[in-house]
């Protein structure tokens, strides 16, 4: 069963399915889940025979779950998925390391096993936390579920999507540098570049990023659009029409942005950095040199100039190399939890 959190954050904001949570909404959702979980422990609905899976390692109130299990003498299996944490120098939590690292070392001992989606992050976590219980089982992802959420017509237009958070570690200025350079070079023949955001309004931890994006949207409305407040299905609709999805991140571990974009037949313009060479497998040559604007423009031009038939062929190769290794990985996680999974 799924334990839902409260749909309204303390600030009065509504939490929507598919939305990326910020600090406030994550706190509200997570703590309300923790409260419900503890009630299930107290009333005996959760026993030693059960397993609990947390979809984020740093779950609000986890220590109180462990505290109450100890008091009640109940010990279900405890498992989680780790997306990054302070072990990654480029993650925003790295600045929190002085106080977060001791908590991480404590949390990893509450869990029986922690899952990650690539070998590099697994090794970093094992080293930083002095723990051997971290396992690479791939992303919990299902392309079938993505495809079921909306009708993908693959009606590709001359569009490029940027779907990462607009925060510092995602390097939004590099993306906007690419936009300006490409539009300057190709003028009216340049594609439409679109920022996709599930937040009501575009936000960033980088003060200069959003004002620059707003200014670009005014200066080149035919080539630069900010789509805000998107539902998951609306976001998928933009992926459906885009030929290319761009990533400029310093910090990303495989990422749902990559898996969802490639599932929607977008060609991925991603840097040769961190987990991406591992994630791209034999498609690694298509990665661009990090922070090399000329290489980005050259590879983007190659993607956009493909015929419809060649785009489709290349999109299939990307899907097979990138998505398939992570597809339907929930069974791998269940296997690590010692749970038999029957379809």
GROMACS .gro file of C-alpha atoms in nm:
model
  343
    1UNK     CA    1   0.000   0.000   0.000
    2UNK     CA    2   0.102   0.361  -0.054
    3UNK     CA    3   0.109   0.602   0.239
    4UNK     CA    4  -0.006   0.942   0.117
    5UNK     CA    5   0.104   1.271   0.266
    6UNK     CA    6  -0.109   1.579   0.320
    7UNK     CA    7  -0.202   1.739  -0.011
    8UNK     CA    8  -0.177   2.093   0.127
    9UNK     CA    9   0.151   2.232   0.260
   10UNK     CA   10   0.168   2.458   0.563
   11UNK     CA   11   0.196   2.755   0.329
   12UNK     CA   12  -0.143   2.668   0.180
   13UNK     CA   13   0.005   2.544  -0.146
   14UNK     CA   14  -0.155   2.237  -0.301
   15UNK     CA   15   0.071   1.941  -0.373
   16UNK     CA   16  -0.003   1.791  -0.715
   17UNK     CA   17   0.077   1.446  -0.849
   18UNK     CA   18   0.397   1.459  -1.053
   19UNK     CA   19   0.514   1.792  -0.909
   20UNK     CA   20   0.873   1.837  -0.789
   21UNK     CA   21   0.852   1.934  -0.420
   22UNK     CA   22   1.051   2.222  -0.272
   23UNK     CA   23   1.169   2.246   0.089
   24UNK     CA   24   0.832   2.354   0.230
   25UNK     CA   25   0.612   2.108   0.041
   26UNK     CA   26   0.861   1.823   0.094
   27UNK     CA   27   0.856   1.888   0.469
   28UNK     CA   28   0.477   1.892   0.487
   29UNK     CA   29   0.430   1.583   0.271
   30UNK     CA   30   0.707   1.383   0.439
   31UNK     CA   31   0.619   1.458   0.802
   32UNK     CA   32   0.250   1.380   0.742
   33UNK     CA   33   0.354   1.045   0.591
   34UNK     CA   34   0.573   0.979   0.896
   35UNK     CA   35   0.282   1.051   1.132
   36UNK     CA   36   0.055   0.808   0.946
   37UNK     CA   37   0.330   0.546   0.938
   38UNK     CA   38   0.381   0.565   1.315
   39UNK     CA   39   0.006   0.527   1.372
   40UNK     CA   40   0.015   0.206   1.165
   41UNK     CA   41   0.304   0.080   1.379
   42UNK     CA   42   0.120   0.163   1.702
   43UNK     CA   43  -0.207  -0.005   1.603
   44UNK     CA   44  -0.026  -0.320   1.487
   45UNK     CA   45  -0.101  -0.279   1.115
   46UNK     CA   46   0.274  -0.300   1.044
   47UNK     CA   47   0.460  -0.602   1.183
   48UNK     CA   48   0.802  -0.765   1.160
   49UNK     CA   49   0.686  -0.943   0.845
   50UNK     CA   50   0.632  -0.619   0.654
   51UNK     CA   51   0.876  -0.402   0.459
   52UNK     CA   52   0.876  -0.023   0.428
   53UNK     CA   53   1.028   0.149   0.124
   54UNK     CA   54   1.106   0.523   0.140
   55UNK     CA   55   1.141   0.683  -0.202
   56UNK     CA   56   1.390   0.936  -0.064
   57UNK     CA   57   1.678   0.849   0.169
   58UNK     CA   58   1.653   1.173   0.369
   59UNK     CA   59   1.293   1.123   0.479
   60UNK     CA   60   1.154   1.380   0.726
   61UNK     CA   61   1.107   1.224   1.070
   62UNK     CA   62   1.282   0.896   0.990
   63UNK     CA   63   1.449   0.896   1.333
   64UNK     CA   64   1.105   0.897   1.499
   65UNK     CA   65   1.004   0.591   1.297
   66UNK     CA   66   1.313   0.413   1.432
   67UNK     CA   67   1.244   0.550   1.781
   68UNK     CA   68   0.889   0.414   1.788
   69UNK     CA   69   0.992   0.079   1.638
   70UNK     CA   70   1.239   0.042   1.923
   71UNK     CA   71   0.976   0.130   2.186
   72UNK     CA   72   0.717  -0.103   2.032
   73UNK     CA   73   0.957  -0.391   1.971
   74UNK     CA   74   0.859  -0.403   1.602
   75UNK     CA   75   1.119  -0.425   1.324
   76UNK     CA   76   0.984  -0.434   0.969
   77UNK     CA   77   1.231  -0.428   0.681
   78UNK     CA   78   1.352  -0.075   0.611
   79UNK     CA   79   1.464   0.031   0.261
   80UNK     CA   80   1.511   0.355   0.069
   81UNK     CA   81   1.625   0.513  -0.256
   82UNK     CA   82   1.908   0.767  -0.245
   83UNK     CA   83   1.903   1.036  -0.515
   84UNK     CA   84   2.221   1.224  -0.417
   85UNK     CA   85   2.288   1.364  -0.064
   86UNK     CA   86   2.593   1.553   0.064
   87UNK     CA   87   2.832   1.291  -0.077
   88UNK     CA   88   2.799   1.479  -0.407
   89UNK     CA   89   3.000   1.802  -0.408
   90UNK     CA   90   2.773   1.948  -0.677
   91UNK     CA   91   2.444   1.872  -0.499
   92UNK     CA   92   2.283   2.159  -0.307
   93UNK     CA   93   2.305   1.951   0.013
   94UNK     CA   94   2.685   1.956  -0.004
   95UNK     CA   95   2.682   2.293   0.175
   96UNK     CA   96   2.488   2.124   0.456
   97UNK     CA   97   2.752   1.855   0.506
   98UNK     CA   98   2.874   1.973   0.852
   99UNK     CA   99   2.540   1.883   1.008
  100UNK     CA  100   2.390   1.652   0.745
  101UNK     CA  101   2.674   1.398   0.721
  102UNK     CA  102   2.629   1.270   1.081
  103UNK     CA  103   2.256   1.230   1.012
  104UNK     CA  104   2.328   1.040   0.689
  105UNK     CA  105   2.558   0.803   0.877
  106UNK     CA  106   2.279   0.748   1.128
  107UNK     CA  107   2.003   0.707   0.868
  108UNK     CA  108   2.198   0.449   0.667
  109UNK     CA  109   2.203   0.232   0.980
  110UNK     CA  110   1.826   0.258   1.021
  111UNK     CA  111   1.779   0.117   0.672
  112UNK     CA  112   1.855  -0.247   0.591
  113UNK     CA  113   1.949  -0.150   0.236
  114UNK     CA  114   1.977   0.171   0.036
  115UNK     CA  115   1.932   0.170  -0.343
  116UNK     CA  116   2.094   0.402  -0.597
  117UNK     CA  117   2.081   0.411  -0.978
  118UNK     CA  118   2.450   0.400  -1.075
  119UNK     CA  119   2.784   0.259  -0.964
  120UNK     CA  120   2.955   0.594  -0.907
  121UNK     CA  121   2.698   0.715  -0.652
  122UNK     CA  122   2.698   0.372  -0.485
  123UNK     CA  123   3.075   0.390  -0.432
  124UNK     CA  124   3.060   0.750  -0.306
  125UNK     CA  125   2.791   0.663  -0.050
  126UNK     CA  126   2.971   0.351   0.069
  127UNK     CA  127   3.291   0.547   0.123
  128UNK     CA  128   3.138   0.856   0.288
  129UNK     CA  129   2.909   0.661   0.521
  130UNK     CA  130   3.138   0.363   0.585
  131UNK     CA  131   2.849   0.135   0.490
  132UNK     CA  132   2.827  -0.166   0.259
  133UNK     CA  133   2.446  -0.172   0.236
  134UNK     CA  134   2.416   0.056  -0.070
  135UNK     CA  135   2.322  -0.122  -0.394
  136UNK     CA  136   2.286  -0.013  -0.757
  137UNK     CA  137   1.949  -0.147  -0.870
  138UNK     CA  138   1.868   0.119  -1.129
  139UNK     CA  139   1.599   0.387  -1.119
  140UNK     CA  140   1.249   0.285  -1.012
  141UNK     CA  141   1.108   0.363  -1.354
  142UNK     CA  142   0.848   0.228  -1.594
  143UNK     CA  143   0.830   0.353  -1.952
  144UNK     CA  144   0.492   0.181  -1.983
  145UNK     CA  145   0.355   0.394  -1.700
  146UNK     CA  146   0.485   0.709  -1.869
  147UNK     CA  147   0.330   0.613  -2.201
  148UNK     CA  148  -0.003   0.533  -2.033
  149UNK     CA  149  -0.033   0.882  -1.885
  150UNK     CA  150  -0.086   1.060  -2.214
  151UNK     CA  151  -0.131   0.985  -2.582
  152UNK     CA  152   0.215   1.017  -2.735
  153UNK     CA  153   0.174   1.092  -3.105
  154UNK     CA  154   0.545   1.166  -3.153
  155UNK     CA  155   0.439   1.461  -3.366
  156UNK     CA  156   0.784   1.617  -3.351
  157UNK     CA  157   0.830   1.987  -3.417
  158UNK     CA  158   1.139   2.205  -3.429
  159UNK     CA  159   1.142   2.235  -3.048
  160UNK     CA  160   1.400   2.187  -2.773
  161UNK     CA  161   1.304   2.132  -2.409
  162UNK     CA  162   1.490   2.216  -2.087
  163UNK     CA  163   1.319   2.034  -1.798
  164UNK     CA  164   1.570   2.039  -1.511
  165UNK     CA  165   1.521   2.255  -1.204
  166UNK     CA  166   1.644   2.608  -1.274
  167UNK     CA  167   1.882   2.599  -0.977
  168UNK     CA  168   2.255   2.671  -0.952
  169UNK     CA  169   2.382   2.314  -0.994
  170UNK     CA  170   2.174   2.271  -1.311
  171UNK     CA  171   2.364   2.558  -1.479
  172UNK     CA  172   2.065   2.736  -1.637
  173UNK     CA  173   2.290   3.012  -1.771
  174UNK     CA  174   2.472   2.761  -1.989
  175UNK     CA  175   2.139   2.658  -2.138
  176UNK     CA  176   2.051   3.023  -2.205
  177UNK     CA  177   2.397   3.079  -2.356
  178UNK     CA  178   2.314   2.796  -2.596
  179UNK     CA  179   1.979   2.955  -2.681
  180UNK     CA  180   2.130   3.297  -2.756
  181UNK     CA  181   2.417   3.153  -2.960
  182UNK     CA  182   2.189   2.925  -3.161
  183UNK     CA  183   1.927   3.192  -3.235
  184UNK     CA  184   2.201   3.439  -3.333
  185UNK     CA  185   2.347   3.183  -3.575
  186UNK     CA  186   2.026   3.055  -3.733
  187UNK     CA  187   1.791   3.352  -3.686
  188UNK     CA  188   1.436   3.265  -3.800
  189UNK     CA  189   1.535   2.904  -3.870
  190UNK     CA  190   1.627   2.847  -3.505
  191UNK     CA  191   1.404   2.611  -3.305
  192UNK     CA  192   1.169   2.700  -3.023
  193UNK     CA  193   1.349   2.653  -2.691
  194UNK     CA  194   1.111   2.577  -2.403
  195UNK     CA  195   1.168   2.577  -2.026
  196UNK     CA  196   0.926   2.336  -1.856
  197UNK     CA  197   0.842   2.388  -1.489
  198UNK     CA  198   0.582   2.231  -1.262
  199UNK     CA  199   0.607   2.523  -1.017
  200UNK     CA  200   0.335   2.791  -1.040
  201UNK     CA  201   0.611   3.033  -1.139
  202UNK     CA  202   0.969   2.961  -1.244
  203UNK     CA  203   1.205   2.980  -0.946
  204UNK     CA  204   1.581   2.943  -0.901
  205UNK     CA  205   1.843   2.939  -0.626
  206UNK     CA  206   2.053   3.149  -0.868
  207UNK     CA  207   1.927   3.511  -0.839
  208UNK     CA  208   2.021   3.611  -1.193
  209UNK     CA  209   1.869   3.309  -1.373
  210UNK     CA  210   1.496   3.385  -1.374
  211UNK     CA  211   1.529   3.756  -1.467
  212UNK     CA  212   1.750   3.659  -1.761
  213UNK     CA  213   1.499   3.395  -1.871
  214UNK     CA  214   1.212   3.646  -1.850
  215UNK     CA  215   1.411   3.894  -2.057
  216UNK     CA  216   1.494   3.634  -2.323
  217UNK     CA  217   1.126   3.538  -2.345
  218UNK     CA  218   1.044   3.903  -2.419
  219UNK     CA  219   1.328   3.953  -2.669
  220UNK     CA  220   1.272   3.634  -2.871
  221UNK     CA  221   0.911   3.514  -2.820
  222UNK     CA  222   0.924   3.296  -3.131
  223UNK     CA  223   1.227   3.108  -3.004
  224UNK     CA  224   1.212   3.108  -2.623
  225UNK     CA  225   0.913   3.018  -2.407
  226UNK     CA  226   0.870   2.958  -2.033
  227UNK     CA  227   0.595   2.704  -1.961
  228UNK     CA  228   0.507   2.720  -1.590
  229UNK     CA  229   0.263   2.546  -1.359
  230UNK     CA  230   0.258   2.238  -1.579
  231UNK     CA  231   0.080   1.920  -1.477
  232UNK     CA  232   0.265   1.596  -1.544
  233UNK     CA  233   0.052   1.527  -1.850
  234UNK     CA  234   0.104   1.880  -1.983
  235UNK     CA  235   0.478   1.832  -1.941
  236UNK     CA  236   0.460   1.503  -2.129
  237UNK     CA  237   0.271   1.684  -2.403
  238UNK     CA  238   0.568   1.917  -2.451
  239UNK     CA  239   0.807   1.621  -2.457
  240UNK     CA  240   0.586   1.466  -2.723
  241UNK     CA  241   0.640   1.757  -2.963
  242UNK     CA  242   1.007   1.829  -2.882
  243UNK     CA  243   1.287   1.682  -3.089
  244UNK     CA  244   1.559   1.734  -2.827
  245UNK     CA  245   1.583   1.751  -2.448
  246UNK     CA  246   1.881   1.946  -2.312
  247UNK     CA  247   2.065   1.899  -1.984
  248UNK     CA  248   2.343   2.129  -1.860
  249UNK     CA  249   2.371   1.998  -1.504
  250UNK     CA  250   2.674   1.962  -1.285
  251UNK     CA  251   2.459   1.746  -1.059
  252UNK     CA  252   2.232   1.474  -1.195
  253UNK     CA  253   2.236   1.100  -1.135
  254UNK     CA  254   2.080   0.941  -1.447
  255UNK     CA  255   1.763   1.146  -1.372
  256UNK     CA  256   1.395   1.102  -1.449
  257UNK     CA  257   1.432   1.395  -1.691
  258UNK     CA  258   1.655   1.176  -1.908
  259UNK     CA  259   1.440   0.862  -1.883
  260UNK     CA  260   1.111   1.042  -1.945
  261UNK     CA  261   1.253   1.247  -2.232
  262UNK     CA  262   1.398   0.946  -2.413
  263UNK     CA  263   1.076   0.750  -2.355
  264UNK     CA  264   0.897   1.036  -2.535
  265UNK     CA  265   1.140   0.993  -2.829
  266UNK     CA  266   1.335   1.311  -2.757
  267UNK     CA  267   1.704   1.297  -2.850
  268UNK     CA  268   1.911   1.374  -2.537
  269UNK     CA  269   2.174   1.651  -2.548
  270UNK     CA  270   2.358   1.573  -2.222
  271UNK     CA  271   2.714   1.633  -2.092
  272UNK     CA  272   2.987   1.370  -2.069
  273UNK     CA  273   2.987   1.402  -1.692
  274UNK     CA  274   2.934   1.197  -1.377
  275UNK     CA  275   2.683   0.915  -1.431
  276UNK     CA  276   2.587   0.999  -1.789
  277UNK     CA  277   2.859   0.797  -1.968
  278UNK     CA  278   2.745   0.493  -1.767
  279UNK     CA  279   2.379   0.572  -1.835
  280UNK     CA  280   2.427   0.623  -2.210
  281UNK     CA  281   2.612   0.292  -2.255
  282UNK     CA  282   2.710   0.251  -2.622
  283UNK     CA  283   2.549   0.590  -2.702
  284UNK     CA  284   2.819   0.768  -2.498
  285UNK     CA  285   2.978   0.933  -2.809
  286UNK     CA  286   2.664   1.149  -2.841
  287UNK     CA  287   2.739   1.323  -2.510
  288UNK     CA  288   2.884   1.674  -2.542
  289UNK     CA  289   3.202   1.795  -2.375
  290UNK     CA  290   3.099   1.960  -2.044
  291UNK     CA  291   3.058   2.339  -2.066
  292UNK     CA  292   3.175   2.340  -2.430
  293UNK     CA  293   2.924   2.562  -2.607
  294UNK     CA  294   3.064   2.490  -2.954
  295UNK     CA  295   3.029   2.114  -2.902
  296UNK     CA  296   2.675   2.163  -2.772
  297UNK     CA  297   2.578   2.369  -3.079
  298UNK     CA  298   2.735   2.117  -3.317
  299UNK     CA  299   2.559   1.818  -3.163
  300UNK     CA  300   2.228   2.004  -3.138
  301UNK     CA  301   2.253   2.100  -3.505
  302UNK     CA  302   2.312   1.735  -3.597
  303UNK     CA  303   2.005   1.627  -3.398
  304UNK     CA  304   1.775   1.892  -3.542
  305UNK     CA  305   1.884   1.832  -3.903
  306UNK     CA  306   1.785   1.463  -3.901
  307UNK     CA  307   1.501   1.346  -4.121
  308UNK     CA  308   1.193   1.210  -3.946
  309UNK     CA  309   1.295   0.853  -4.027
  310UNK     CA  310   1.651   0.898  -3.900
  311UNK     CA  311   1.527   1.075  -3.587
  312UNK     CA  312   1.303   0.779  -3.512
  313UNK     CA  313   1.585   0.528  -3.567
  314UNK     CA  314   1.820   0.720  -3.339
  315UNK     CA  315   1.548   0.766  -3.076
  316UNK     CA  316   1.498   0.388  -3.072
  317UNK     CA  317   1.871   0.333  -3.019
  318UNK     CA  318   1.872   0.580  -2.730
  319UNK     CA  319   1.568   0.409  -2.576
  320UNK     CA  320   1.728   0.066  -2.596
  321UNK     CA  321   2.059   0.187  -2.450
  322UNK     CA  322   1.933   0.424  -2.179
  323UNK     CA  323   1.578   0.338  -2.075
  324UNK     CA  324   1.571  -0.040  -2.101
  325UNK     CA  325   1.838  -0.099  -1.831
  326UNK     CA  326   1.621   0.101  -1.587
  327UNK     CA  327   1.283  -0.014  -1.714
  328UNK     CA  328   1.064  -0.213  -1.476
  329UNK     CA  329   1.341  -0.211  -1.214
  330UNK     CA  330   1.095  -0.231  -0.926
  331UNK     CA  331   1.131  -0.610  -0.935
  332UNK     CA  332   1.507  -0.571  -0.873
  333UNK     CA  333   1.440  -0.361  -0.566
  334UNK     CA  334   1.187  -0.615  -0.437
  335UNK     CA  335   1.440  -0.893  -0.492
  336UNK     CA  336   1.692  -0.702  -0.279
  337UNK     CA  337   1.422  -0.670  -0.013
  338UNK     CA  338   1.364  -1.045  -0.022
  339UNK     CA  339   1.012  -1.003  -0.157
  340UNK     CA  340   0.873  -1.236  -0.422
  341UNK     CA  341   0.703  -1.034  -0.695
  342UNK     CA  342   0.427  -1.189  -0.904
  343UNK     CA  343   0.264  -1.011  -1.199
   0.00000   0.00000   0.00000
